[in-house]
Amino acid sequence: MFSDCSDRVPVEIQMRNNEVYLNGVFVPSDRARVSVMDRGFLFGDGVYEVIPSYGGHFLGLDAHLDRLDRSLAAVRLSNPLSRDAWRSVLARLIGPPPAPDQAAYLQVTRGTPPERDHLCVDGVEPTVFALAKPIKPRSPDIASLGVVCITRPDIRWQRCDIKTISLLAAVMMRREAEDAGALEAIMIRDGLVTEGTASNVFVVLGDQVLTPPAGHEILPGITRALALDLARSGEIRFAEQPIPAEMLARADEIWLSSSTRELLPVTRLDDRPVGDGRPGAVWARMDGLYQRYKAQVRDGRI
Ligand SMILES: Cc1ncc(COP(=O)(O)O)c(C=O)c1O
């Protein structure tokens, strides 16, 4: 007999736990429906955000909503919700403090016109969807072992600064990484490091941290920006500059950053150790600063 504790959980909380937001209403996820004519489904015509929260407090909510504004403007969609409306939708999805650690996912597509055509007719309401899902706690192995990555040619388009839901190239490369026993693929374009399929990349040479500059080639990660701020406050030397692919082979450390994975030390790349093959000292310092910042978010102090 399988156990089900649902009789001990108030119905409202059960509902909340798998409720999603769709076009102005909160509904249980198994009752949320989108038309097959939705342009997100037919064309991948939409943008998204993933925003981490700790203990019921968002980390970097405004920075994520600013980036959403930039993605929407780049694809000529107007933001369907005000900043306050986004705040209250997302707050309801994660629940009040002290809520479990969760990431809010939101996406806006160009909506559901009557016909499939590359050109969308005017006056179509966007489809707005959001949900919350638990953030997996980081395995203790990360700090002692780090993670494995491969490099791959960056086969994506030329506006990687837009956080589009069209993620086929990233999906393909993530599969290749998984098949090679790696967590992530670090991408190379025109001889330069761009980013991971769902992360930004940092390289440490001596005591200096380097990361590729913002531009159309990478997503301007919110964790990347926070890491640079923390490096500044912790007096860690850093520079945003192009990183030739061959620099990866002589890097003392390589890290990845993303909102849900935080800062990850890469200890093996393309079957070779990075530095001495263990998470490095600069990563450990940065991670300390990041964890302190996160604890302040969790306590509602930031
Ligand atoms: C391509 C890409 N680069 C970088 C990132 C990291 O961005 P953030 O730190 O805002 O999560 C992501 C996150 O999903 C991503 O998809």
mmCIF file of N, CA and C in Angstrom, residues 174-284:
data_model
loop_
_atom_site.group_PDB
_atom_site.id
_atom_site.type_symbol
_atom_site.label_atom_id
_atom_site.label_comp_id
_atom_site.label_asym_id
_atom_site.label_seq_id
_atom_site.Cartn_x
_atom_site.Cartn_y
_atom_site.Cartn_z
ATOM 1 N N ARG A 174 23.162 20.106 -24.483
ATOM 2 C CA ARG A 174 23.043 19.564 -23.126
ATOM 3 C C ARG A 174 22.974 18.043 -23.179
ATOM 4 N N ARG A 175 22.313 17.522 -24.212
ATOM 5 C CA ARG A 175 22.236 16.064 -24.405
ATOM 6 C C ARG A 175 23.636 15.497 -24.674
ATOM 7 N N GLU A 176 24.382 16.222 -25.529
ATOM 8 C CA GLU A 176 25.751 15.766 -25.827
ATOM 9 C C GLU A 176 26.589 15.752 -24.563
ATOM 10 N N ALA A 177 26.411 16.782 -23.725
ATOM 11 C CA ALA A 177 27.168 16.831 -22.466
ATOM 12 C C ALA A 177 26.801 15.629 -21.603
ATOM 13 N N GLU A 178 25.521 15.412 -21.457
ATOM 14 C CA GLU A 178 25.042 14.288 -20.632
ATOM 15 C C GLU A 178 25.624 12.961 -21.154
ATOM 16 N N ASP A 179 25.592 12.778 -22.469
ATOM 17 C CA ASP A 179 26.110 11.534 -23.051
ATOM 18 C C ASP A 179 27.606 11.371 -22.807
ATOM 19 N N ALA A 180 28.306 12.508 -22.661
ATOM 20 C CA ALA A 180 29.754 12.444 -22.406
ATOM 21 C C ALA A 180 30.049 12.396 -20.899
ATOM 22 N N GLY A 181 29.007 12.249 -20.090
ATOM 23 C CA GLY A 181 29.204 12.190 -18.632
ATOM 24 C C GLY A 181 29.495 13.555 -18.036
ATOM 25 N N ALA A 182 29.090 14.624 -18.742
ATOM 26 C CA ALA A 182 29.381 15.987 -18.281
ATOM 27 C C ALA A 182 28.094 16.686 -17.871
ATOM 28 N N LEU A 183 28.267 17.731 -17.047
ATOM 29 C CA LEU A 183 27.094 18.491 -16.602
ATOM 30 C C LEU A 183 26.691 19.542 -17.622
ATOM 31 N N GLU A 184 27.681 20.139 -18.264
ATOM 32 C CA GLU A 184 27.426 21.280 -19.144
ATOM 33 C C GLU A 184 28.352 21.245 -20.349
ATOM 34 N N ALA A 185 27.920 21.879 -21.424
ATOM 35 C CA ALA A 185 28.802 22.124 -22.564
ATOM 36 C C ALA A 185 29.167 23.610 -22.540
ATOM 37 N N ILE A 186 30.457 23.893 -22.582
ATOM 38 C CA ILE A 186 30.941 25.281 -22.694
ATOM 39 C C ILE A 186 31.137 25.549 -24.182
ATOM 40 N N MET A 187 30.544 26.632 -24.664
ATOM 41 C CA MET A 187 30.494 26.835 -26.118
ATOM 42 C C MET A 187 31.558 27.807 -26.600
ATOM 43 N N ILE A 188 32.031 27.522 -27.834
ATOM 44 C CA ILE A 188 33.097 28.303 -28.457
ATOM 45 C C ILE A 188 32.568 28.851 -29.780
ATOM 46 N N ARG A 189 32.717 30.168 -29.964
ATOM 47 C CA ARG A 189 32.320 30.775 -31.243
ATOM 48 C C ARG A 189 33.483 31.628 -31.757
ATOM 49 N N ASP A 190 33.871 31.407 -33.009
ATOM 50 C CA ASP A 190 34.988 32.163 -33.607
ATOM 51 C C ASP A 190 36.216 32.150 -32.704
ATOM 52 N N GLY A 191 36.496 31.008 -32.115
ATOM 53 C CA GLY A 191 37.706 30.869 -31.302
ATOM 54 C C GLY A 191 37.590 31.448 -29.897
ATOM 55 N N LEU A 192 36.411 31.989 -29.561
ATOM 56 C CA LEU A 192 36.242 32.590 -28.230
ATOM 57 C C LEU A 192 35.202 31.838 -27.420
ATOM 58 N N VAL A 193 35.426 31.773 -26.106
ATOM 59 C CA VAL A 193 34.451 31.162 -25.196
ATOM 60 C C VAL A 193 33.230 32.079 -25.134
ATOM 61 N N THR A 194 32.032 31.496 -25.264
ATOM 62 C CA THR A 194 30.830 32.311 -25.058
ATOM 63 C C THR A 194 30.253 32.002 -23.672
ATOM 64 N N GLU A 195 29.558 30.865 -23.545
ATOM 65 C CA GLU A 195 28.930 30.533 -22.248
ATOM 66 C C GLU A 195 28.553 29.061 -22.245
ATOM 67 N N GLY A 196 27.934 28.596 -21.151
ATOM 68 C CA GLY A 196 27.405 27.246 -21.100
ATOM 69 C C GLY A 196 26.001 27.231 -21.701
ATOM 70 N N THR A 197 25.422 26.044 -21.876
ATOM 71 C CA THR A 197 24.081 25.985 -22.490
ATOM 72 C C THR A 197 23.049 26.680 -21.605
ATOM 73 N N ALA A 198 23.283 26.700 -20.292
ATOM 74 C CA ALA A 198 22.376 27.390 -19.370
ATOM 75 C C ALA A 198 23.170 28.020 -18.240
ATOM 76 N N SER A 199 24.319 28.597 -18.571
ATOM 77 C CA SER A 199 25.175 29.181 -17.535
ATOM 78 C C SER A 199 26.193 30.115 -18.176
ATOM 79 N N ASN A 200 26.707 31.039 -17.397
ATOM 80 C CA ASN A 200 27.842 31.861 -17.835
ATOM 81 C C ASN A 200 29.140 31.215 -17.366
ATOM 82 N N VAL A 201 30.238 31.646 -17.982
ATOM 83 C CA VAL A 201 31.528 31.011 -17.721
ATOM 84 C C VAL A 201 32.527 32.035 -17.176
ATOM 85 N N PHE A 202 33.307 31.594 -16.201
ATOM 86 C CA PHE A 202 34.397 32.395 -15.637
ATOM 87 C C PHE A 202 35.677 31.570 -15.714
ATOM 88 N N VAL A 203 36.794 32.257 -15.936
ATOM 89 C CA VAL A 203 38.097 31.603 -15.978
ATOM 90 C C VAL A 203 38.992 32.338 -14.992
ATOM 91 N N VAL A 204 39.760 31.594 -14.208
ATOM 92 C CA VAL A 204 40.722 32.224 -13.298
ATOM 93 C C VAL A 204 42.128 31.937 -13.807
ATOM 94 N N LEU A 205 42.889 33.013 -13.965
ATOM 95 C CA LEU A 205 44.305 32.895 -14.340
ATOM 96 C C LEU A 205 45.095 33.622 -13.262
ATOM 97 N N GLY A 206 45.897 32.897 -12.508
ATOM 98 C CA GLY A 206 46.584 33.530 -11.369
ATOM 99 C C GLY A 206 45.532 34.002 -10.380
ATOM 100 N N ASP A 207 45.589 35.313 -10.040
ATOM 101 C CA ASP A 207 44.591 35.801 -9.076
ATOM 102 C C ASP A 207 43.518 36.630 -9.777
ATOM 103 N N GLN A 208 43.457 36.544 -11.110
ATOM 104 C CA GLN A 208 42.452 37.351 -11.806
ATOM 105 C C GLN A 208 41.327 36.486 -12.382
ATOM 106 N N VAL A 209 40.109 36.984 -12.186
ATOM 107 C CA VAL A 209 38.920 36.293 -12.713
ATOM 108 C C VAL A 209 38.520 36.967 -14.019
ATOM 109 N N LEU A 210 38.318 36.171 -15.055
ATOM 110 C CA LEU A 210 37.921 36.710 -16.357
ATOM 111 C C LEU A 210 36.585 36.122 -16.767
ATOM 112 N N THR A 211 35.778 36.936 -17.432
ATOM 113 C CA THR A 211 34.514 36.423 -17.983
ATOM 114 C C THR A 211 34.244 37.158 -19.291
ATOM 115 N N PRO A 212 33.644 36.476 -20.287
ATOM 116 C CA PRO A 212 33.394 37.157 -21.561
ATOM 117 C C PRO A 212 32.510 38.384 -21.365
ATOM 118 N N PRO A 213 32.742 39.429 -22.169
ATOM 119 C CA PRO A 213 31.959 40.660 -22.004
ATOM 120 C C PRO A 213 30.513 40.462 -22.435
ATOM 121 N N ALA A 214 29.613 41.286 -21.865
ATOM 122 C CA ALA A 214 28.208 41.257 -22.296
ATOM 123 C C ALA A 214 28.146 41.690 -23.764
ATOM 124 N N GLY A 215 27.180 41.182 -24.485
ATOM 125 C CA GLY A 215 27.026 41.498 -25.907
ATOM 126 C C GLY A 215 25.994 40.538 -26.469
ATOM 127 N N HIS A 216 25.861 40.501 -27.792
ATOM 128 C CA HIS A 216 24.849 39.625 -28.380
ATOM 129 C C HIS A 216 25.212 38.138 -28.271
ATOM 130 N N GLU A 217 26.477 37.849 -27.911
ATOM 131 C CA GLU A 217 26.938 36.445 -27.932
ATOM 132 C C GLU A 217 26.567 35.679 -26.673
ATOM 133 N N ILE A 218 26.234 36.398 -25.584
ATOM 134 C CA ILE A 218 25.918 35.687 -24.331
ATOM 135 C C ILE A 218 24.669 36.277 -23.683
ATOM 136 N N LEU A 219 24.067 35.460 -22.819
ATOM 137 C CA LEU A 219 22.985 35.986 -21.981
ATOM 138 C C LEU A 219 23.637 36.754 -20.823
ATOM 139 N N PRO A 220 23.182 37.987 -20.571
ATOM 140 C CA PRO A 220 23.745 38.704 -19.419
ATOM 141 C C PRO A 220 23.171 38.115 -18.130
ATOM 142 N N GLY A 221 23.861 37.118 -17.599
ATOM 143 C CA GLY A 221 23.340 36.374 -16.444
ATOM 144 C C GLY A 221 23.226 37.261 -15.211
ATOM 145 N N ILE A 222 22.168 37.044 -14.460
ATOM 146 C CA ILE A 222 21.976 37.805 -13.220
ATOM 147 C C ILE A 222 22.999 37.324 -12.179
ATOM 148 N N THR A 223 23.302 36.036 -12.193
ATOM 149 C CA THR A 223 24.301 35.498 -11.250
ATOM 150 C C THR A 223 25.692 36.002 -11.631
ATOM 151 N N ARG A 224 25.943 36.095 -12.944
ATOM 152 C CA ARG A 224 27.215 36.655 -13.432
ATOM 153 C C ARG A 224 27.394 38.080 -12.892
ATOM 154 N N ALA A 225 26.332 38.895 -13.028
ATOM 155 C CA ALA A 225 26.428 40.288 -12.564
ATOM 156 C C ALA A 225 26.632 40.339 -11.052
ATOM 157 N N LEU A 226 25.919 39.478 -10.329
ATOM 158 C CA LEU A 226 26.068 39.456 -8.868
ATOM 159 C C LEU A 226 27.487 39.012 -8.492
ATOM 160 N N ALA A 227 27.995 37.997 -9.206
ATOM 161 C CA ALA A 227 29.356 37.519 -8.911
ATOM 162 C C ALA A 227 30.363 38.648 -9.130
ATOM 163 N N LEU A 228 30.165 39.443 -10.180
ATOM 164 C CA LEU A 228 31.102 40.548 -10.437
ATOM 165 C C LEU A 228 31.002 41.600 -9.326
ATOM 166 N N ASP A 229 29.760 41.865 -8.864
ATOM 167 C CA ASP A 229 29.592 42.807 -7.737
ATOM 168 C C ASP A 229 30.278 42.275 -6.478
ATOM 169 N N LEU A 230 30.085 40.984 -6.223
ATOM 170 C CA LEU A 230 30.683 40.394 -5.018
ATOM 171 C C LEU A 230 32.202 40.396 -5.126
ATOM 172 N N ALA A 231 32.724 40.140 -6.339
ATOM 173 C CA ALA A 231 34.181 40.153 -6.531
ATOM 174 C C ALA A 231 34.706 41.550 -6.221
ATOM 175 N N ARG A 232 33.964 42.551 -6.709
ATOM 176 C CA ARG A 232 34.369 43.952 -6.465
ATOM 177 C C ARG A 232 34.416 44.220 -4.956
ATOM 178 N N SER A 233 33.334 43.814 -4.252
ATOM 179 C CA SER A 233 33.285 44.112 -2.815
ATOM 180 C C SER A 233 34.298 43.265 -2.044
ATOM 181 N N GLY A 234 34.641 42.085 -2.565
ATOM 182 C CA GLY A 234 35.595 41.223 -1.858
ATOM 183 C C GLY A 234 37.021 41.452 -2.315
ATOM 184 N N GLU A 235 37.197 42.502 -3.126
ATOM 185 C CA GLU A 235 38.535 42.844 -3.637
ATOM 186 C C GLU A 235 39.189 41.682 -4.370
ATOM 187 N N ILE A 236 38.374 40.992 -5.161
ATOM 188 C CA ILE A 236 38.896 39.951 -6.045
ATOM 189 C C ILE A 236 39.048 40.596 -7.420
ATOM 190 N N ARG A 237 40.225 40.497 -8.018
ATOM 191 C CA ARG A 237 40.461 41.166 -9.312
ATOM 192 C C ARG A 237 39.706 40.457 -10.421
ATOM 193 N N PHE A 238 39.000 41.232 -11.241
ATOM 194 C CA PHE A 238 38.295 40.589 -12.356
ATOM 195 C C PHE A 238 38.300 41.508 -13.573
ATOM 196 N N ALA A 239 38.050 40.900 -14.729
ATOM 197 C CA ALA A 239 37.918 41.696 -15.956
ATOM 198 C C ALA A 239 36.926 41.004 -16.866
ATOM 199 N N GLU A 240 36.122 41.832 -17.555
ATOM 200 C CA GLU A 240 35.232 41.301 -18.596
ATOM 201 C C GLU A 240 35.994 41.450 -19.907
ATOM 202 N N GLN A 241 36.419 40.346 -20.460
ATOM 203 C CA GLN A 241 37.203 40.434 -21.703
ATOM 204 C C GLN A 241 37.053 39.143 -22.506
ATOM 205 N N PRO A 242 37.267 39.225 -23.830
ATOM 206 C CA PRO A 242 37.148 38.014 -24.649
ATOM 207 C C PRO A 242 38.112 36.942 -24.143
ATOM 208 N N ILE A 243 37.653 35.701 -24.125
ATOM 209 C CA ILE A 243 38.483 34.592 -23.637
ATOM 210 C C ILE A 243 38.751 33.627 -24.788
ATOM 211 N N PRO A 244 39.989 33.626 -25.322
ATOM 212 C CA PRO A 244 40.293 32.667 -26.392
ATOM 213 C C PRO A 244 40.124 31.237 -25.878
ATOM 214 N N ALA A 245 39.628 30.365 -26.759
ATOM 215 C CA ALA A 245 39.337 28.987 -26.326
ATOM 216 C C ALA A 245 40.571 28.310 -25.739
ATOM 217 N N GLU A 246 41.762 28.631 -26.307
ATOM 218 C CA GLU A 246 42.959 27.929 -25.812
ATOM 219 C C GLU A 246 43.299 28.302 -24.364
ATOM 220 N N MET A 247 42.733 29.418 -23.898
ATOM 221 C CA MET A 247 42.982 29.813 -22.509
ATOM 222 C C MET A 247 42.376 28.794 -21.527
ATOM 223 N N LEU A 248 41.343 28.091 -21.978
ATOM 224 C CA LEU A 248 40.695 27.112 -21.088
ATOM 225 C C LEU A 248 41.694 26.048 -20.641
ATOM 226 N N ALA A 249 42.609 25.679 -21.564
ATOM 227 C CA ALA A 249 43.552 24.597 -21.257
ATOM 228 C C ALA A 249 44.579 25.030 -20.220
ATOM 229 N N ARG A 250 44.834 26.356 -20.107
ATOM 230 C CA ARG A 250 45.822 26.778 -19.100
ATOM 231 C C ARG A 250 45.188 27.512 -17.925
ATOM 232 N N ALA A 251 43.863 27.437 -17.830
ATOM 233 C CA ALA A 251 43.177 28.120 -16.722
ATOM 234 C C ALA A 251 43.499 27.418 -15.403
ATOM 235 N N ASP A 252 43.679 28.219 -14.344
ATOM 236 C CA ASP A 252 43.838 27.624 -13.012
ATOM 237 C C ASP A 252 42.498 27.133 -12.490
ATOM 238 N N GLU A 253 41.443 27.893 -12.844
ATOM 239 C CA GLU A 253 40.092 27.499 -12.422
ATOM 240 C C GLU A 253 39.118 27.881 -13.539
ATOM 241 N N ILE A 254 38.033 27.143 -13.614
ATOM 242 C CA ILE A 254 36.907 27.523 -14.484
ATOM 243 C C ILE A 254 35.648 27.380 -13.625
ATOM 244 N N TRP A 255 34.730 28.339 -13.735
ATOM 245 C CA TRP A 255 33.466 28.222 -13.007
ATOM 246 C C TRP A 255 32.315 28.431 -13.976
ATOM 247 N N LEU A 256 31.163 27.949 -13.555
ATOM 248 C CA LEU A 256 29.904 28.247 -14.239
ATOM 249 C C LEU A 256 29.039 29.034 -13.263
ATOM 250 N N SER A 257 28.143 29.863 -13.796
ATOM 251 C CA SER A 257 27.192 30.536 -12.900
ATOM 252 C C SER A 257 25.796 30.473 -13.476
ATOM 253 N N SER A 258 24.823 30.237 -12.606
ATOM 254 C CA SER A 258 23.414 30.372 -13.014
ATOM 255 C C SER A 258 22.567 30.526 -11.769
ATOM 256 N N SER A 259 21.357 31.042 -11.976
ATOM 257 C CA SER A 259 20.494 31.369 -10.841
ATOM 258 C C SER A 259 20.172 30.163 -9.974
ATOM 259 N N THR A 260 19.970 29.009 -10.580
ATOM 260 C CA THR A 260 19.583 27.861 -9.763
ATOM 261 C C THR A 260 20.791 27.008 -9.371
ATOM 262 N N ARG A 261 21.906 27.150 -10.115
ATOM 263 C CA ARG A 261 23.085 26.338 -9.777
ATOM 264 C C ARG A 261 24.161 27.130 -9.069
ATOM 265 N N GLU A 262 23.938 28.443 -8.939
ATOM 266 C CA GLU A 262 24.879 29.321 -8.240
ATOM 267 C C GLU A 262 26.238 29.302 -8.946
ATOM 268 N N LEU A 263 27.335 29.147 -8.165
ATOM 269 C CA LEU A 263 28.667 29.134 -8.778
ATOM 270 C C LEU A 263 29.231 27.722 -8.680
ATOM 271 N N LEU A 264 29.529 27.126 -9.834
ATOM 272 C CA LEU A 264 30.014 25.744 -9.829
ATOM 273 C C LEU A 264 31.455 25.688 -10.319
ATOM 274 N N PRO A 265 32.327 25.010 -9.566
ATOM 275 C CA PRO A 265 33.700 24.864 -10.029
ATOM 276 C C PRO A 265 33.795 23.716 -11.047
ATOM 277 N N VAL A 266 34.407 23.986 -12.201
ATOM 278 C CA VAL A 266 34.603 22.942 -13.220
ATOM 279 C C VAL A 266 35.991 22.359 -12.984
ATOM 280 N N THR A 267 36.049 21.068 -12.725
ATOM 281 C CA THR A 267 37.353 20.476 -12.401
ATOM 282 C C THR A 267 37.876 19.548 -13.502
ATOM 283 N N ARG A 268 37.022 19.244 -14.481
ATOM 284 C CA ARG A 268 37.469 18.455 -15.630
ATOM 285 C C ARG A 268 36.819 19.010 -16.880
ATOM 286 N N LEU A 269 37.629 19.224 -17.905
ATOM 287 C CA LEU A 269 37.097 19.761 -19.159
ATOM 288 C C LEU A 269 37.659 18.932 -20.305
ATOM 289 N N ASP A 270 36.782 18.405 -21.136
ATOM 290 C CA ASP A 270 37.218 17.579 -22.272
ATOM 291 C C ASP A 270 38.231 16.514 -21.843
ATOM 292 N N ASP A 271 37.899 15.849 -20.739
ATOM 293 C CA ASP A 271 38.733 14.731 -20.270
ATOM 294 C C ASP A 271 40.111 15.116 -19.756
ATOM 295 N N ARG A 272 40.294 16.407 -19.439
ATOM 296 C CA ARG A 272 41.562 16.826 -18.825
ATOM 297 C C ARG A 272 41.249 17.592 -17.541
ATOM 298 N N PRO A 273 42.125 17.465 -16.516
ATOM 299 C CA PRO A 273 41.848 18.226 -15.290
ATOM 300 C C PRO A 273 41.992 19.729 -15.536
ATOM 301 N N VAL A 274 41.177 20.500 -14.839
ATOM 302 C CA VAL A 274 41.328 21.967 -14.853
ATOM 303 C C VAL A 274 42.210 22.320 -13.656
ATOM 304 N N GLY A 275 43.310 23.044 -13.886
ATOM 305 C CA GLY A 275 44.256 23.359 -12.799
ATOM 306 C C GLY A 275 44.745 22.071 -12.161
ATOM 307 N N ASP A 276 44.606 21.982 -10.824
ATOM 308 C CA ASP A 276 45.055 20.746 -10.168
ATOM 309 C C ASP A 276 43.924 19.717 -10.049
ATOM 310 N N GLY A 277 42.820 19.986 -10.759
ATOM 311 C CA GLY A 277 41.731 19.003 -10.799
ATOM 312 C C GLY A 277 40.801 19.070 -9.602
ATOM 313 N N ARG A 278 40.987 20.125 -8.767
ATOM 314 C CA ARG A 278 40.092 20.288 -7.615
ATOM 315 C C ARG A 278 39.503 21.699 -7.617
ATOM 316 N N PRO A 279 38.357 21.894 -6.960
ATOM 317 C CA PRO A 279 37.809 23.257 -6.892
ATOM 318 C C PRO A 279 38.871 24.206 -6.319
ATOM 319 N N GLY A 280 39.009 25.380 -6.930
ATOM 320 C CA GLY A 280 40.121 26.268 -6.593
ATOM 321 C C GLY A 280 39.826 27.211 -5.437
ATOM 322 N N ALA A 281 40.906 27.877 -5.001
ATOM 323 C CA ALA A 281 40.811 28.784 -3.848
ATOM 324 C C ALA A 281 39.991 30.030 -4.182
ATOM 325 N N VAL A 282 40.098 30.518 -5.419
ATOM 326 C CA VAL A 282 39.350 31.737 -5.757
ATOM 327 C C VAL A 282 37.855 31.400 -5.814
ATOM 328 N N TRP A 283 37.539 30.226 -6.374
ATOM 329 C CA TRP A 283 36.127 29.795 -6.363
ATOM 330 C C TRP A 283 35.614 29.721 -4.914
ATOM 331 N N ALA A 284 36.417 29.119 -4.029
ATOM 332 C CA ALA A 284 35.968 28.940 -2.635
ATOM 333 C C ALA A 284 35.684 30.300 -1.992
#
